[in-house]
Tab-separated table of C-alpha atoms and ligand atoms in Angstrom:
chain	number	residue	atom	x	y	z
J	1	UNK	CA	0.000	0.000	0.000
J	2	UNK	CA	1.130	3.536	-1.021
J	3	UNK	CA	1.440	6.256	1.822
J	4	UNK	CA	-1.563	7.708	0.286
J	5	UNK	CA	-3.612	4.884	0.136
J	6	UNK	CA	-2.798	4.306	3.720
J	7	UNK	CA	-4.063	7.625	5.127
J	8	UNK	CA	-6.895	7.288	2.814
J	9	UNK	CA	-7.772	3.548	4.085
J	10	UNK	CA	-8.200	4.658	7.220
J	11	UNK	CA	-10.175	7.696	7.056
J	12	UNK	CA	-12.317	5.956	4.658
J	13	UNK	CA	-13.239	3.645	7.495
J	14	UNK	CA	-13.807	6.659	10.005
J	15	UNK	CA	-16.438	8.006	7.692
J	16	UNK	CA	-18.169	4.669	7.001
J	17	UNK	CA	-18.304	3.695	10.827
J	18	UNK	CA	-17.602	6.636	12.839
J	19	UNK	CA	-20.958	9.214	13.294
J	20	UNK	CA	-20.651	12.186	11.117
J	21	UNK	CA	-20.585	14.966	14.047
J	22	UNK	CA	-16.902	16.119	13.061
J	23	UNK	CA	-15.295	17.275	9.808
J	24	UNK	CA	-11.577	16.572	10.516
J	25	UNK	CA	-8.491	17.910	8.012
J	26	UNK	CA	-7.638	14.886	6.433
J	27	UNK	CA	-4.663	13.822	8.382
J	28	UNK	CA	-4.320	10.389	10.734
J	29	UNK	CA	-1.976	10.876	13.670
J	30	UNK	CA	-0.236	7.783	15.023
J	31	UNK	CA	2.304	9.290	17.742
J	32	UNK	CA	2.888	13.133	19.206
J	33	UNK	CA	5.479	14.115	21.497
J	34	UNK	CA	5.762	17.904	22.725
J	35	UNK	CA	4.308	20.326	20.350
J	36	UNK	CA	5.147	17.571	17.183
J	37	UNK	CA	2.654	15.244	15.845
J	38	UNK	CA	3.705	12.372	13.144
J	39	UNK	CA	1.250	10.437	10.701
J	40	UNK	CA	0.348	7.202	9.723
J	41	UNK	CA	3.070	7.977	7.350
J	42	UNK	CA	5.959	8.762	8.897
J	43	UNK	CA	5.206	12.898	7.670
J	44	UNK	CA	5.495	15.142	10.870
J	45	UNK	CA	3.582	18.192	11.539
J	46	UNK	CA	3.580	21.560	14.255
J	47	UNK	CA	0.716	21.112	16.348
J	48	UNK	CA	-0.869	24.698	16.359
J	49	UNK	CA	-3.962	24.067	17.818
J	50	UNK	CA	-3.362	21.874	21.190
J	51	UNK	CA	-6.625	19.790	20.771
J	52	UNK	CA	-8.555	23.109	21.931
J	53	UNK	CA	-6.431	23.923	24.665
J	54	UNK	CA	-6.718	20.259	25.986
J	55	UNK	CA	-2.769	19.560	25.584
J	56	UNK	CA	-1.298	23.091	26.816
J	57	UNK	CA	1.806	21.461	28.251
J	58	UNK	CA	2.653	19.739	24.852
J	59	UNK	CA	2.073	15.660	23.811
J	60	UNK	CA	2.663	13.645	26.395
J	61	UNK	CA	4.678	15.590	28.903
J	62	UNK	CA	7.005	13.211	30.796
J	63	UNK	CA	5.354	14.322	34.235
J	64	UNK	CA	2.306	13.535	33.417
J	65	UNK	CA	2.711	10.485	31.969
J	66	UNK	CA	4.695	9.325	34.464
J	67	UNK	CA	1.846	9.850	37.015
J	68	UNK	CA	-0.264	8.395	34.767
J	69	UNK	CA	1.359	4.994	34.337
J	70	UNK	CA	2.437	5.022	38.064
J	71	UNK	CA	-1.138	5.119	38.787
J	72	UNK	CA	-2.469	2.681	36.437
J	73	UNK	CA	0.010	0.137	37.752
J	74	UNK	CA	-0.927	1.052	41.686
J	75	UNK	CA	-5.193	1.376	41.407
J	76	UNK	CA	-7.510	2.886	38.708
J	77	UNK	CA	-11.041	3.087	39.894
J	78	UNK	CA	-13.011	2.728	43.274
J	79	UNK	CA	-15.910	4.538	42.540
J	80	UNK	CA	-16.769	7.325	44.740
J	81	UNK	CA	-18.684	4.831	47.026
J	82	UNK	CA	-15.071	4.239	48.818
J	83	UNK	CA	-12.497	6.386	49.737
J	84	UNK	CA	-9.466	6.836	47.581
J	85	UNK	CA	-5.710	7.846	48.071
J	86	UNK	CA	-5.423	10.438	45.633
J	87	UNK	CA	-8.992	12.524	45.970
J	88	UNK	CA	-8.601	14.695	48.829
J	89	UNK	CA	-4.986	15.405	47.813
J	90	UNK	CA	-5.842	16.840	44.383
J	91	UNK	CA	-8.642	18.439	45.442
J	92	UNK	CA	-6.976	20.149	48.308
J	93	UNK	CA	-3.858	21.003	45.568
J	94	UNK	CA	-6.375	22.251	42.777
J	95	UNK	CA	-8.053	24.591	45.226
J	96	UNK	CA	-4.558	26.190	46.751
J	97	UNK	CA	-3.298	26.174	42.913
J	98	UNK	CA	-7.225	28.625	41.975
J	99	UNK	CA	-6.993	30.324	45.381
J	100	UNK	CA	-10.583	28.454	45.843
J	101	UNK	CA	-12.188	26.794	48.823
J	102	UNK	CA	-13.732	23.684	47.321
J	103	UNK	CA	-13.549	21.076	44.678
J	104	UNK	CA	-16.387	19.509	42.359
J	105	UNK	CA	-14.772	16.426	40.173
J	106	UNK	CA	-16.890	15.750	36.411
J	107	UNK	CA	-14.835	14.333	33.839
J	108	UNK	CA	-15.937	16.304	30.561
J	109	UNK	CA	-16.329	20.238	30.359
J	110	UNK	CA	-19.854	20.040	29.599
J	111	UNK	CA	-20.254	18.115	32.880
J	112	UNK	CA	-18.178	21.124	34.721
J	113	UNK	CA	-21.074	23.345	33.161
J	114	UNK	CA	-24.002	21.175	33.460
J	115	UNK	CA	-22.651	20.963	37.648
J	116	UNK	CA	-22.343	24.319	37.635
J	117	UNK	CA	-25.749	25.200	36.937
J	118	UNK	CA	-27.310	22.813	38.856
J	119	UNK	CA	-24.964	24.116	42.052
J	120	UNK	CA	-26.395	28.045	40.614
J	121	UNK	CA	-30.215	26.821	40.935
J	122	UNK	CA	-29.853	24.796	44.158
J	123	UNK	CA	-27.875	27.891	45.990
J	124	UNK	CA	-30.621	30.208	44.288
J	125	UNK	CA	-33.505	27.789	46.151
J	126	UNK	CA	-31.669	26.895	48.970
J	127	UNK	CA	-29.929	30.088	50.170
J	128	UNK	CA	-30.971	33.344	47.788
J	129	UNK	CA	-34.837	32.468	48.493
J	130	UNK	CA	-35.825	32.421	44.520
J	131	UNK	CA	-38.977	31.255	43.673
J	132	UNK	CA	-39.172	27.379	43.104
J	133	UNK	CA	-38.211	26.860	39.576
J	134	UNK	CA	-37.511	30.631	38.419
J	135	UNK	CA	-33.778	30.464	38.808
J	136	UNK	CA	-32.787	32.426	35.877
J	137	UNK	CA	-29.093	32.408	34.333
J	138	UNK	CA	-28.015	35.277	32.677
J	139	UNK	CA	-25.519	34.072	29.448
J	140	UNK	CA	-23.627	35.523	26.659
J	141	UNK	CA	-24.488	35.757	22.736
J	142	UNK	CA	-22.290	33.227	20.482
J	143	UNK	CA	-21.554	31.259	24.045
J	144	UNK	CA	-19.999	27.886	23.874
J	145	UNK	CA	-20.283	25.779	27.154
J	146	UNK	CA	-20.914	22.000	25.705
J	147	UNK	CA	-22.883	19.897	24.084
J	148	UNK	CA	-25.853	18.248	26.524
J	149	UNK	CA	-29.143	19.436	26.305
J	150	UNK	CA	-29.391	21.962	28.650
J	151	UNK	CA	-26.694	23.724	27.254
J	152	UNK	CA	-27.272	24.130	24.137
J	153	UNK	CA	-30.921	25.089	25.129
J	154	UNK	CA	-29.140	28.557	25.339
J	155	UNK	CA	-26.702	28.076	22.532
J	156	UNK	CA	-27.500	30.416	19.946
J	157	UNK	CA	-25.490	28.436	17.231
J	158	UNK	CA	-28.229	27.037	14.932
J	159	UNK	CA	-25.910	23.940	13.965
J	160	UNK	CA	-25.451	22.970	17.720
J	161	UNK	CA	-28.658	24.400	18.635
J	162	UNK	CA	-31.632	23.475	16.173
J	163	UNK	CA	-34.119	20.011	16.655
J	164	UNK	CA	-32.545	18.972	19.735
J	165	UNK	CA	-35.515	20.465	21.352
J	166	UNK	CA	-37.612	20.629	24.183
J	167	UNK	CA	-34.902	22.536	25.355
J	168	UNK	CA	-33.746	23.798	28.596
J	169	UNK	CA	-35.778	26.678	29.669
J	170	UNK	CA	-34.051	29.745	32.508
J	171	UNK	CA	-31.328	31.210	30.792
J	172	UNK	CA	-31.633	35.027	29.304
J	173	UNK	CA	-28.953	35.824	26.619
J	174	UNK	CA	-27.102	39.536	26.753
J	175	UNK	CA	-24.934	40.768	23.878
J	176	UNK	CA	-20.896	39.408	25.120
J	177	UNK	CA	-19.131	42.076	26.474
J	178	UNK	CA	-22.332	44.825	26.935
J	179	UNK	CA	-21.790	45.370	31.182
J	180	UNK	CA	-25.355	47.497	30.828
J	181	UNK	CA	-27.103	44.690	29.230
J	182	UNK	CA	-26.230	42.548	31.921
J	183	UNK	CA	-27.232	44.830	34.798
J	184	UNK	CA	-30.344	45.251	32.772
J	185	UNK	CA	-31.035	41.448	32.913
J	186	UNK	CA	-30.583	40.886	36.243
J	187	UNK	CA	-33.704	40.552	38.655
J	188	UNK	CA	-35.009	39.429	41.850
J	189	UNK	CA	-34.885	35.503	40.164
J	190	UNK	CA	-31.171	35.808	38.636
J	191	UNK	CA	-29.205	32.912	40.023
J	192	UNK	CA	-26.031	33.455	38.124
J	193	UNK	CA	-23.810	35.460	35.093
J	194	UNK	CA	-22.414	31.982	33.577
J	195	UNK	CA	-20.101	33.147	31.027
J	196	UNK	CA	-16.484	32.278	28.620
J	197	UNK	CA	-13.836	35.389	30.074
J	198	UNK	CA	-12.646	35.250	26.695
J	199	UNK	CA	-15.158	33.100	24.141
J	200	UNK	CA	-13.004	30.650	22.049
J	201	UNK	CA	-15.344	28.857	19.509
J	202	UNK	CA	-16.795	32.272	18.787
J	203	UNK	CA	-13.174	32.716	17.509
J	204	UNK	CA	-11.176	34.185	20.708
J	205	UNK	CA	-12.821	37.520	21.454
J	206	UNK	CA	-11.684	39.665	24.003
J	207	UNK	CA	-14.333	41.679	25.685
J	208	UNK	CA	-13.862	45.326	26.178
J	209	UNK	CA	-11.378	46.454	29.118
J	210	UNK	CA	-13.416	47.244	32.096
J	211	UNK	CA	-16.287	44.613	31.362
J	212	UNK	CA	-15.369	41.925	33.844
J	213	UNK	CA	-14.829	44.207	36.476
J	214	UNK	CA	-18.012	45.657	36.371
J	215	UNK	CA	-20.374	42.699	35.856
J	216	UNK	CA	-18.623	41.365	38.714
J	217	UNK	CA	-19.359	44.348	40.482
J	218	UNK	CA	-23.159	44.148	39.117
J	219	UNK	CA	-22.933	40.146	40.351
J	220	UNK	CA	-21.788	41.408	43.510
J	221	UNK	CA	-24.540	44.027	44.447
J	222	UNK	CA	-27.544	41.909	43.682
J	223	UNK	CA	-25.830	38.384	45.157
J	224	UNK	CA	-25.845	36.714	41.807
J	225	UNK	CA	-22.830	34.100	41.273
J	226	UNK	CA	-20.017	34.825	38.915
J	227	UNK	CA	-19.769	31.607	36.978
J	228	UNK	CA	-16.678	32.132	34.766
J	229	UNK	CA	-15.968	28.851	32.106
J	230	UNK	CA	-12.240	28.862	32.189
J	231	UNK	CA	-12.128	25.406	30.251
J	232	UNK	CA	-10.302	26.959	27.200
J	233	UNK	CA	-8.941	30.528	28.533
J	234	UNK	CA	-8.003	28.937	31.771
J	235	UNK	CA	-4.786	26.927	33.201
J	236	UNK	CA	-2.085	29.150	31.452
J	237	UNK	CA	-3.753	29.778	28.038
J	238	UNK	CA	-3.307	33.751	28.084
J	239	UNK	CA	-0.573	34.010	29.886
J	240	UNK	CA	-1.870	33.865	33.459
J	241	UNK	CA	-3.790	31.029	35.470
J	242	UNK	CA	-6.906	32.436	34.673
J	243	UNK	CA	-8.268	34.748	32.296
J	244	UNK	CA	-10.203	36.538	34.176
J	245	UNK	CA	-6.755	37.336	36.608
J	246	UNK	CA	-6.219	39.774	33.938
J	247	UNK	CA	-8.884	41.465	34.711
J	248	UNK	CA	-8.308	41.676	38.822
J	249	UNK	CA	-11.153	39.607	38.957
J	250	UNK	CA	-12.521	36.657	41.048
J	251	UNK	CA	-15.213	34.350	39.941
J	252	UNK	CA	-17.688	32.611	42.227
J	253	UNK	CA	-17.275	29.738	40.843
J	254	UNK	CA	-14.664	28.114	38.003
J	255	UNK	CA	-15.471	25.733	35.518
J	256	UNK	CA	-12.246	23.621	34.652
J	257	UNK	CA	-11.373	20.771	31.723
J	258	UNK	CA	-9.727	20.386	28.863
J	259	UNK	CA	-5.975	20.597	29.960
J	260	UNK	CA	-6.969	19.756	33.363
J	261	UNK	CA	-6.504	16.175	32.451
J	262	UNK	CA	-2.888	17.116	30.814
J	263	UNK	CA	-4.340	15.529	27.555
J	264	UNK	CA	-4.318	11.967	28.584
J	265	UNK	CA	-7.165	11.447	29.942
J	266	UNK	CA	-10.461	13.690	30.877
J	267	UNK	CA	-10.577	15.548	33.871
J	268	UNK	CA	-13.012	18.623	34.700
J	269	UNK	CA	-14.044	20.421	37.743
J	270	UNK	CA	-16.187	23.193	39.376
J	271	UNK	CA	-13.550	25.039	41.894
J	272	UNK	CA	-15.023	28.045	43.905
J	273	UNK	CA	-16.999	29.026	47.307
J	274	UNK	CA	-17.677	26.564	49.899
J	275	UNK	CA	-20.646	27.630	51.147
J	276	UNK	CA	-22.006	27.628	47.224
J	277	UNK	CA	-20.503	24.150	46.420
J	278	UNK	CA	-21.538	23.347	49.938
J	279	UNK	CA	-25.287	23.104	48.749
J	280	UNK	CA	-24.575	19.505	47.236
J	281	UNK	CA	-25.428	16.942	49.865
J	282	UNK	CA	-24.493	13.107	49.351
J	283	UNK	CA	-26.504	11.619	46.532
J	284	UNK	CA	-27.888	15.568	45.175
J	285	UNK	CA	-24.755	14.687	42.236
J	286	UNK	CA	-22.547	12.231	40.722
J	287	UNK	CA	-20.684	10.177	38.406
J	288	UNK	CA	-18.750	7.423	38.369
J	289	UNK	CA	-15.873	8.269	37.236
J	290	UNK	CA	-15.078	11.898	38.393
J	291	UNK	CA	-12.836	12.015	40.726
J	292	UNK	CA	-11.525	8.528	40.089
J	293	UNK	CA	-7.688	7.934	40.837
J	294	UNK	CA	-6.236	8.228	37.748
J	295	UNK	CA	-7.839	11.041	36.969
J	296	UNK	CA	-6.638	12.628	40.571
J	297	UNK	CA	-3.002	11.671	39.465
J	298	UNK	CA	-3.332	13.331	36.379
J	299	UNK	CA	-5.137	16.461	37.813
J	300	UNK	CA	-2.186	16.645	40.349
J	301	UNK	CA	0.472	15.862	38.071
J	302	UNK	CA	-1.098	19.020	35.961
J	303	UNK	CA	-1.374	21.038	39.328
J	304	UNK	CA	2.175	20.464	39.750
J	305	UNK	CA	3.340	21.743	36.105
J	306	UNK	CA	1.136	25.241	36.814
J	307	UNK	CA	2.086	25.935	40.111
J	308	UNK	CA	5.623	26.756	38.957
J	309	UNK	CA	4.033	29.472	36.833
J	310	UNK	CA	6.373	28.413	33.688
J	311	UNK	CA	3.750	27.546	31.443
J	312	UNK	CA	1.899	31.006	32.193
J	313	UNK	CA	5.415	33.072	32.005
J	314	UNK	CA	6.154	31.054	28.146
J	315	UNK	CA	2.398	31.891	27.176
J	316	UNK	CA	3.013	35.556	28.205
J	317	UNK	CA	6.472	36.225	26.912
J	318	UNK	CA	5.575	33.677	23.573
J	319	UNK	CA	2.428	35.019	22.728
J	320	UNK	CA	3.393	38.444	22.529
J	321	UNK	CA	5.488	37.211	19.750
J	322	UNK	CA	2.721	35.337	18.110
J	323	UNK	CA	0.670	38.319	18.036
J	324	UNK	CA	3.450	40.921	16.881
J	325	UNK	CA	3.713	38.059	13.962
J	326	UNK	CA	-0.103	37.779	13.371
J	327	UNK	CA	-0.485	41.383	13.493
J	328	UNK	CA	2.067	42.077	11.077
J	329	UNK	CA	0.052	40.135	8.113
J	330	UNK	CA	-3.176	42.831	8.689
J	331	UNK	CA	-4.192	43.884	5.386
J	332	UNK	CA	-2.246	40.543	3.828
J	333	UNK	CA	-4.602	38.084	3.688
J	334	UNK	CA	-5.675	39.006	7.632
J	335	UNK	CA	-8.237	40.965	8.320
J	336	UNK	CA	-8.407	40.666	12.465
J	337	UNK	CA	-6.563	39.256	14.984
J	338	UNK	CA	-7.621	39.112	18.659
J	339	UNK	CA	-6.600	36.958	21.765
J	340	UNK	CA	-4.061	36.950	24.583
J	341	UNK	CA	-0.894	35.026	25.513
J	342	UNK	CA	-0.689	31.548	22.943
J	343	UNK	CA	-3.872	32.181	22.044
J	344	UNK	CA	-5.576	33.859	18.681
J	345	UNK	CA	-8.172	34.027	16.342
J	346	UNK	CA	-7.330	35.502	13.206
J	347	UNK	CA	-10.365	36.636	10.598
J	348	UNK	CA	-9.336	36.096	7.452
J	349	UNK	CA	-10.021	38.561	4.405
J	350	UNK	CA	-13.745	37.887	3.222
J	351	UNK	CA	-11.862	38.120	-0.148
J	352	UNK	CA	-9.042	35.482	0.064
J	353	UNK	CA	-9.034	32.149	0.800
J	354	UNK	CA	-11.515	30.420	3.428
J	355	UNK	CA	-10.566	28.936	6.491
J	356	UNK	CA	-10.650	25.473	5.391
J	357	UNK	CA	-8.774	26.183	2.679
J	358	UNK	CA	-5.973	28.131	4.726
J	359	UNK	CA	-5.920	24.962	6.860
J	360	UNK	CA	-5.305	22.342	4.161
J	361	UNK	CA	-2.589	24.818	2.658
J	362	UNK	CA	-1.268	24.992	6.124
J	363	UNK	CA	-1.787	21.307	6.358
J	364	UNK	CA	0.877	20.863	3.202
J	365	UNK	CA	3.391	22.638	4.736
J	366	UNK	CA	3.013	20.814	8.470
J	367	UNK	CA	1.533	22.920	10.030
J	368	UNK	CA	-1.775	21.597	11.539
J	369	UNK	CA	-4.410	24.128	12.601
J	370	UNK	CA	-7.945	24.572	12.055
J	371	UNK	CA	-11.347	27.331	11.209
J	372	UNK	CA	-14.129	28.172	13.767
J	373	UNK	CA	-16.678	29.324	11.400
J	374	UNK	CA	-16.000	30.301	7.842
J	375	UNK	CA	-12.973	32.598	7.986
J	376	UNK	CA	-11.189	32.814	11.339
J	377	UNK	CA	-8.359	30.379	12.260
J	378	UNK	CA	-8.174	29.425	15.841
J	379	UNK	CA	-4.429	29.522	16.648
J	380	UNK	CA	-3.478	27.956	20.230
J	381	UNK	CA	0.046	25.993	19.970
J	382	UNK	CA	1.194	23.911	22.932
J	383	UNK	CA	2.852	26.314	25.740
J	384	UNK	CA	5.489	24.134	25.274
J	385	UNK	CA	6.280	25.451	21.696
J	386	UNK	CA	9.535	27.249	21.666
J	387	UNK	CA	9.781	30.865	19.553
J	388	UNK	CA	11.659	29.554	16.312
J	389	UNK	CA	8.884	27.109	16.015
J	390	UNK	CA	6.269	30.094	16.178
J	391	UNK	CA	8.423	31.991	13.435
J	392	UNK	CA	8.674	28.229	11.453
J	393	UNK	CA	4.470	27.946	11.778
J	394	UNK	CA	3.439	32.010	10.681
J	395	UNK	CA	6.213	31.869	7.843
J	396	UNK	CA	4.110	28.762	6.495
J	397	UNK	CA	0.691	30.577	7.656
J	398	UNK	CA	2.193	33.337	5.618
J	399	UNK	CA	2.692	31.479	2.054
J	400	UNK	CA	-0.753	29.371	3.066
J	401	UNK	CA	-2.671	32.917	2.815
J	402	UNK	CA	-1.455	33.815	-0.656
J	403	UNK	CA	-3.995	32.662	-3.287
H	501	PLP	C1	-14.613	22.736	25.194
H	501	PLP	C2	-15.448	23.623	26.040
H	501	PLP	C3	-16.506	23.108	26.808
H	501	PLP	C4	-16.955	21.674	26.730
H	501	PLP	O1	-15.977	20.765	27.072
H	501	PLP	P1	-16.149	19.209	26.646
H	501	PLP	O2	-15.037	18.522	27.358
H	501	PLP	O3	-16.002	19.183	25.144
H	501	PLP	O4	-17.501	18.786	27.077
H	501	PLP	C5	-17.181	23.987	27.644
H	501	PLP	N1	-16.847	25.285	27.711
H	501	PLP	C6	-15.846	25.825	26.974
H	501	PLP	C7	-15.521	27.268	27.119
H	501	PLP	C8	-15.130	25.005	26.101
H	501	PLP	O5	-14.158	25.537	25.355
């Protein structure tokens, strides 16, 4: 069999077997290491894109491997019917790392979410004094929070969104990054402001300066919970822990994932107030799996890596460079760029050549990256990527733009 044939054998089989929910560039990774993936044929590629922020600290980092296999060979799963060795420990390491007071384990981000606004509307009942069953949760135009039911009841994607009805009802969307609008929406039943700090699948946008602080402020006044989704702008992303730390500001609550689980395995959590958290009593919430050892050893393994503040110091110092690069192709081929730290989304020019397109181009010259909606690039390397392979990646972004 040819290379060719090989690559195409195999996605051939994805498509006849696999559900069509995903549109992958035609590539078929067999091994990564660091910020360097190689395929099925032997041709190696610059990871730009860091499985949506779920492998910040590169391919298999040796740490977190190493905790990984160490735990596999010592105990993987108890359920959370027993006690387990590694639990309390990350929990108690994950809150000191957040500067929180208590831990919620979930395994996938829309599990952080879907916990998080069950937590909202039980705190609301329980210790607000809302009305039973008018919790209302205030969220943010082109939002992205998951996948289950109840969240994309407020998705206002139609392709997420549409005939997965009855949906959800209690959320009240406000314009992202409009502090009025949010003040405006708040009343005597508002639970919680659930919101991205900066909204990746919408294609990284920064809010204006001054907008966190003041719907935190507005949160604040008329004891509604801050609910910030840090599972893509969190854990070193933009150059800091959070993104929101940018801002001087402090969430109620944290929703955590994606590189949580170091890209081995899936890890998420709620992190924030104990007395909010608190309102979960034994058998309110569950799953089986969240907060099972490996996972623990994992979490702590990651805990580890972003408590010596390296990964947010490379994201800082690195993504400046990105950006100065980026910017520098405005008006060639670019039309936007936006972001913070390792982190961009670049528009492309409504005349040139589509996202897609850009990405297979980009794809030629290994470099793998990929669109969020017709013409913006999502750009989010491993932190672990060092500056020459930045220059190496926008040189080849750079020829991939010209038509
Ligand atoms: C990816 C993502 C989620 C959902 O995480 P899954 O692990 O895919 O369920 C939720 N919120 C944000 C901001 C995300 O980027």
């Amino acid at each position: 069999m040819s290379d060719m044939q090989q690559t195409a054998g195999i996605i051939a089989l994805d498509e006849r077997w696999g559900a069509h929910n995903y549109h992958p560039l035609p590539v078929v990774i067999s091994e990564a290491e660091g910020a360097w993936v190689t395929d099925v044929d032997g041709r190696r590629y610059l990871d730009f894109l860091s499985g949506y922020s779920a492998l910040n600290f590169g391919h298999r980092h040796p740490d977190l491997v190493r905790a990984a296999h160490e735990q596999i060979d010592r105990l993987t799963l108890t359920s959370r019917a027993f006690h387990n060795d590694q639990f309390g420990a990350f929990c108690a390491e994950l809150a000191e790392l957040t500067g929180t007071e208590m831990v919620l384990t979930m395994n996938t981000g829309a599990e952080a979410v879907e916990s998080a606004i069950k937590v909202a509307r039980k705190w609301a009942y329980e210790v607000k004094g809302v009305a039973f069953d008018a919790a209302e949760i205030i969220v943010a135009t082109h939002n992205f929070h998951g996948r289950t039911t109840t969240i994309v009841s407020f998705s206002d994607d139609p392709v997420a969104h549409d005939n997965y009805g009855p949906f959800t009802p209690g959320f009240v969307t406000v314009p992202y990054g409009d502090a009025q609008a949010v003040r405006d929406a708040i009343g005597p039943n508002t639970a919680a402001v659930l919101m991205e700090p900066i909204q990746g699948e919408a294609g990284v946008v920064v809010p204006p300066a001054g907008f966190w602080a003041d719907v935190r402020d507005a949160c604040t006044e008329n004891e509604v919970l801050l609910i910030a989704d840090e599972i893509q702008s969190g854990l070193a992303r933009t150059g800091r822990l959070f993104a929101l730390d940018h801002e001087g500001v402090r969430a109620d609550l944290y929703t955590l994932g994606k590189a949580l689980g170091g890209g081995i395995i899936p890890v998420s959590a709620v992190v924030g107030r104990a007395d909010v958290l608190g309102v979960l009593r034994p058998g309110s919430h569950g799953s089986t799996f969240g907060g099972y050892p490996v996972a623990c050893a994992v979490g702590r393994a990651v805990v580890g890596l972003l408590a010596t503040g390296e990964f947010q110091e490379r994201s800082a110092d690195l993504g400046r460079h990105l950006h100065d690069r980026l910017e520098a192709l405005l008006g060639q081929g670019v039309a936007a760029v936006r972001g913070r730290g390792l982190w961009a989304g670049v528009d492309l020019d409504p005349l040139g050549r589509t996202g897609r397109e850009v990405s297979m181009a980009l794809r030629d010259e290994g470099v793998l990256c990929k669109e969020t909606h017709e013409r913006t690039l999502r750009i989010a390397p491993p932190l672990v990527i060092t500056r020459d392979e930045i220059d190496h990646a926008v040189d080849a972004l750079e020829r991939a733009l010209k038509v």
